[in-house]
């Protein structure tokens, strides 16, 4: 969260408008006292792969606020667990969404006030079998091919 690209300010803005029945669970140490200062933010500490898998399975959605990442692996981990994703509208995620045809379960937002509408929309739809198949067959190499075909000439 210390890196600006992780977009902590966006997380805090979403927390202000988030429906009262939901929490934002962040898998990191609570170095900023977020759990004490925001009722709906829980910092769960660092997790191993097994715990992360369980966390995805218990979530109604995954929130990916990063402005940029090397790949955005949490998106695919979440979708693999059958959990839809709301992400900050960043070029790298838009590319993955379009190229891999996973728009039925991945919504992009740039305005925190749109979070609840997108969340409710996602919860009323199902992840298609096609998307589950795409995600389950994804490999680092396929994802790298998708990205490099767009950015490397």
mmCIF file of C-alpha atoms in Angstrom:
data_model
loop_
_atom_site.group_PDB
_atom_site.id
_atom_site.type_symbol
_atom_site.label_atom_id
_atom_site.label_comp_id
_atom_site.label_asym_id
_atom_site.label_seq_id
_atom_site.Cartn_x
_atom_site.Cartn_y
_atom_site.Cartn_z
ATOM 1 C CA UNK A 1 0.000 0.000 0.000
ATOM 2 C CA UNK A 2 2.939 2.320 0.398
ATOM 3 C CA UNK A 3 3.453 2.504 -3.368
ATOM 4 C CA UNK A 4 1.362 5.171 -5.046
ATOM 5 C CA UNK A 5 0.339 2.811 -7.857
ATOM 6 C CA UNK A 6 -1.528 0.627 -5.338
ATOM 7 C CA UNK A 7 -4.057 3.484 -5.216
ATOM 8 C CA UNK A 8 -4.806 3.616 -1.487
ATOM 9 C CA UNK A 9 -6.652 6.908 -1.956
ATOM 10 C CA UNK A 10 -9.102 5.155 -4.305
ATOM 11 C CA UNK A 11 -9.664 2.385 -1.742
ATOM 12 C CA UNK A 12 -10.457 5.002 0.906
ATOM 13 C CA UNK A 13 -12.864 6.812 -1.422
ATOM 14 C CA UNK A 14 -14.668 3.536 -2.210
ATOM 15 C CA UNK A 15 -14.879 2.747 1.518
ATOM 16 C CA UNK A 16 -16.822 5.989 2.046
ATOM 17 C CA UNK A 17 -19.579 4.974 -0.382
ATOM 18 C CA UNK A 18 -19.526 1.177 0.002
ATOM 19 C CA UNK A 19 -22.820 -0.446 0.938
ATOM 20 C CA UNK A 20 -22.926 -0.954 4.707
ATOM 21 C CA UNK A 21 -23.231 -4.740 4.482
ATOM 22 C CA UNK A 22 -19.781 -5.151 2.889
ATOM 23 C CA UNK A 23 -16.181 -4.777 4.041
ATOM 24 C CA UNK A 24 -13.007 -4.212 2.103
ATOM 25 C CA UNK A 25 -10.444 -6.824 3.150
ATOM 26 C CA UNK A 26 -6.869 -5.868 2.343
ATOM 27 C CA UNK A 27 -4.208 -8.566 2.524
ATOM 28 C CA UNK A 28 -1.423 -6.589 4.126
ATOM 29 C CA UNK A 29 -0.247 -5.374 7.502
ATOM 30 C CA UNK A 30 -2.222 -2.458 8.892
ATOM 31 C CA UNK A 31 0.659 0.014 8.826
ATOM 32 C CA UNK A 32 -1.706 2.971 8.481
ATOM 33 C CA UNK A 33 -4.253 2.136 11.185
ATOM 34 C CA UNK A 34 -6.935 1.649 8.529
ATOM 35 C CA UNK A 35 -8.881 -0.923 10.547
ATOM 36 C CA UNK A 36 -9.110 1.556 13.425
ATOM 37 C CA UNK A 37 -10.045 4.559 11.296
ATOM 38 C CA UNK A 38 -12.443 2.999 8.760
ATOM 39 C CA UNK A 39 -15.316 0.788 9.897
ATOM 40 C CA UNK A 40 -15.461 -1.202 6.677
ATOM 41 C CA UNK A 41 -11.744 -1.804 6.069
ATOM 42 C CA UNK A 42 -10.095 -4.925 7.459
ATOM 43 C CA UNK A 43 -6.359 -5.528 7.075
ATOM 44 C CA UNK A 44 -5.912 -9.279 7.315
ATOM 45 C CA UNK A 45 -2.110 -9.364 7.191
ATOM 46 C CA UNK A 46 -0.061 -11.221 4.627
ATOM 47 C CA UNK A 47 -1.515 -14.544 3.479
ATOM 48 C CA UNK A 48 -0.108 -17.743 2.043
ATOM 49 C CA UNK A 49 -1.564 -19.230 -1.160
ATOM 50 C CA UNK A 50 -3.981 -21.506 0.694
ATOM 51 C CA UNK A 51 -5.319 -18.636 2.791
ATOM 52 C CA UNK A 52 -5.616 -16.405 -0.284
ATOM 53 C CA UNK A 53 -7.627 -19.112 -2.060
ATOM 54 C CA UNK A 54 -9.965 -19.365 0.941
ATOM 55 C CA UNK A 55 -10.287 -15.590 1.089
ATOM 56 C CA UNK A 56 -11.289 -15.425 -2.585
ATOM 57 C CA UNK A 57 -13.830 -18.205 -2.088
ATOM 58 C CA UNK A 58 -15.445 -16.316 0.807
ATOM 59 C CA UNK A 59 -15.590 -12.990 -1.054
ATOM 60 C CA UNK A 60 -18.551 -11.657 -3.016
ATOM 61 C CA UNK A 61 -16.123 -9.803 -5.303
ATOM 62 C CA UNK A 62 -12.470 -8.878 -5.603
ATOM 63 C CA UNK A 63 -11.487 -5.220 -5.773
ATOM 64 C CA UNK A 64 -8.301 -4.461 -7.740
ATOM 65 C CA UNK A 65 -7.544 -0.742 -7.264
ATOM 66 C CA UNK A 66 -3.981 -0.688 -8.640
ATOM 67 C CA UNK A 67 -3.195 1.835 -11.343
ATOM 68 C CA UNK A 68 -0.686 -0.570 -12.856
ATOM 69 C CA UNK A 69 0.810 -3.962 -12.122
ATOM 70 C CA UNK A 70 3.089 -6.318 -13.954
ATOM 71 C CA UNK A 71 0.134 -8.582 -14.707
ATOM 72 C CA UNK A 72 -2.730 -8.288 -12.216
ATOM 73 C CA UNK A 73 -2.597 -11.887 -11.058
ATOM 74 C CA UNK A 74 -5.313 -11.380 -8.377
ATOM 75 C CA UNK A 75 -7.810 -10.866 -11.186
ATOM 76 C CA UNK A 76 -7.166 -14.341 -12.534
ATOM 77 C CA UNK A 77 -6.896 -15.958 -9.112
ATOM 78 C CA UNK A 78 -10.267 -14.489 -8.200
ATOM 79 C CA UNK A 79 -11.947 -15.498 -11.458
ATOM 80 C CA UNK A 80 -10.494 -18.986 -11.137
ATOM 81 C CA UNK A 81 -12.316 -19.210 -7.778
ATOM 82 C CA UNK A 82 -15.550 -18.072 -9.466
ATOM 83 C CA UNK A 83 -15.460 -14.612 -7.860
ATOM 84 C CA UNK A 84 -16.086 -11.528 -10.040
ATOM 85 C CA UNK A 85 -13.736 -8.529 -10.059
ATOM 86 C CA UNK A 86 -14.120 -4.769 -9.904
ATOM 87 C CA UNK A 87 -10.922 -3.022 -10.935
ATOM 88 C CA UNK A 88 -9.638 0.479 -11.347
ATOM 89 C CA UNK A 89 -9.964 1.438 -15.005
ATOM 90 C CA UNK A 90 -6.349 1.015 -16.048
ATOM 91 C CA UNK A 91 -4.978 0.283 -19.511
ATOM 92 C CA UNK A 92 -3.386 -3.039 -18.565
ATOM 93 C CA UNK A 93 -6.658 -4.369 -17.154
ATOM 94 C CA UNK A 94 -8.744 -3.071 -20.054
ATOM 95 C CA UNK A 95 -6.396 -4.910 -22.403
ATOM 96 C CA UNK A 96 -6.786 -8.182 -20.505
ATOM 97 C CA UNK A 97 -10.552 -7.765 -20.298
ATOM 98 C CA UNK A 98 -10.915 -7.152 -24.028
ATOM 99 C CA UNK A 99 -8.357 -9.627 -25.309
ATOM 100 C CA UNK A 100 -9.480 -12.478 -23.072
ATOM 101 C CA UNK A 101 -13.205 -11.725 -23.409
ATOM 102 C CA UNK A 102 -13.874 -11.750 -19.658
ATOM 103 C CA UNK A 103 -16.166 -8.723 -19.487
ATOM 104 C CA UNK A 104 -19.017 -10.703 -17.926
ATOM 105 C CA UNK A 105 -17.125 -10.881 -14.648
ATOM 106 C CA UNK A 106 -14.711 -7.942 -14.706
ATOM 107 C CA UNK A 107 -15.930 -4.365 -14.362
ATOM 108 C CA UNK A 108 -13.753 -1.281 -14.589
ATOM 109 C CA UNK A 109 -14.381 1.924 -12.675
ATOM 110 C CA UNK A 110 -12.592 5.229 -12.368
ATOM 111 C CA UNK A 111 -15.163 6.933 -10.152
ATOM 112 C CA UNK A 112 -15.586 5.507 -6.621
ATOM 113 C CA UNK A 113 -19.249 6.536 -6.672
ATOM 114 C CA UNK A 114 -19.891 3.867 -9.339
ATOM 115 C CA UNK A 115 -18.579 1.024 -7.179
ATOM 116 C CA UNK A 116 -21.912 -0.054 -5.648
ATOM 117 C CA UNK A 117 -23.734 -0.069 -8.991
ATOM 118 C CA UNK A 118 -21.032 -2.236 -10.550
ATOM 119 C CA UNK A 119 -20.962 -4.524 -7.523
ATOM 120 C CA UNK A 120 -24.723 -5.063 -7.599
ATOM 121 C CA UNK A 121 -24.602 -5.633 -11.348
ATOM 122 C CA UNK A 122 -21.883 -8.242 -10.957
ATOM 123 C CA UNK A 123 -23.725 -9.993 -8.150
ATOM 124 C CA UNK A 124 -26.836 -10.309 -10.304
ATOM 125 C CA UNK A 125 -24.900 -12.014 -13.113
ATOM 126 C CA UNK A 126 -23.015 -15.272 -13.268
ATOM 127 C CA UNK A 127 -19.532 -15.958 -14.501
ATOM 128 C CA UNK A 128 -20.025 -17.872 -17.722
ATOM 129 C CA UNK A 129 -18.578 -21.294 -18.336
ATOM 130 C CA UNK A 130 -16.611 -19.777 -21.221
ATOM 131 C CA UNK A 131 -14.927 -17.311 -18.864
ATOM 132 C CA UNK A 132 -14.132 -20.061 -16.365
ATOM 133 C CA UNK A 133 -12.625 -22.073 -19.215
ATOM 134 C CA UNK A 134 -10.545 -19.112 -20.447
ATOM 135 C CA UNK A 135 -9.236 -18.435 -16.957
ATOM 136 C CA UNK A 136 -8.544 -22.079 -16.145
ATOM 137 C CA UNK A 137 -6.545 -22.488 -19.370
ATOM 138 C CA UNK A 138 -4.614 -19.254 -18.898
ATOM 139 C CA UNK A 139 -0.913 -19.532 -18.354
ATOM 140 C CA UNK A 140 1.736 -16.923 -17.763
ATOM 141 C CA UNK A 141 2.904 -17.525 -21.313
ATOM 142 C CA UNK A 142 -0.524 -16.952 -22.836
ATOM 143 C CA UNK A 143 -0.993 -13.791 -20.800
ATOM 144 C CA UNK A 144 2.442 -12.549 -21.771
ATOM 145 C CA UNK A 145 1.616 -13.247 -25.434
ATOM 146 C CA UNK A 146 -1.579 -11.188 -25.147
ATOM 147 C CA UNK A 147 0.247 -8.291 -23.541
ATOM 148 C CA UNK A 148 3.316 -8.378 -25.749
ATOM 149 C CA UNK A 149 1.261 -8.582 -28.949
ATOM 150 C CA UNK A 150 -0.308 -5.253 -28.020
ATOM 151 C CA UNK A 151 2.775 -3.397 -26.857
ATOM 152 C CA UNK A 152 5.727 -4.917 -28.691
ATOM 153 C CA UNK A 153 5.928 -4.389 -32.430
#
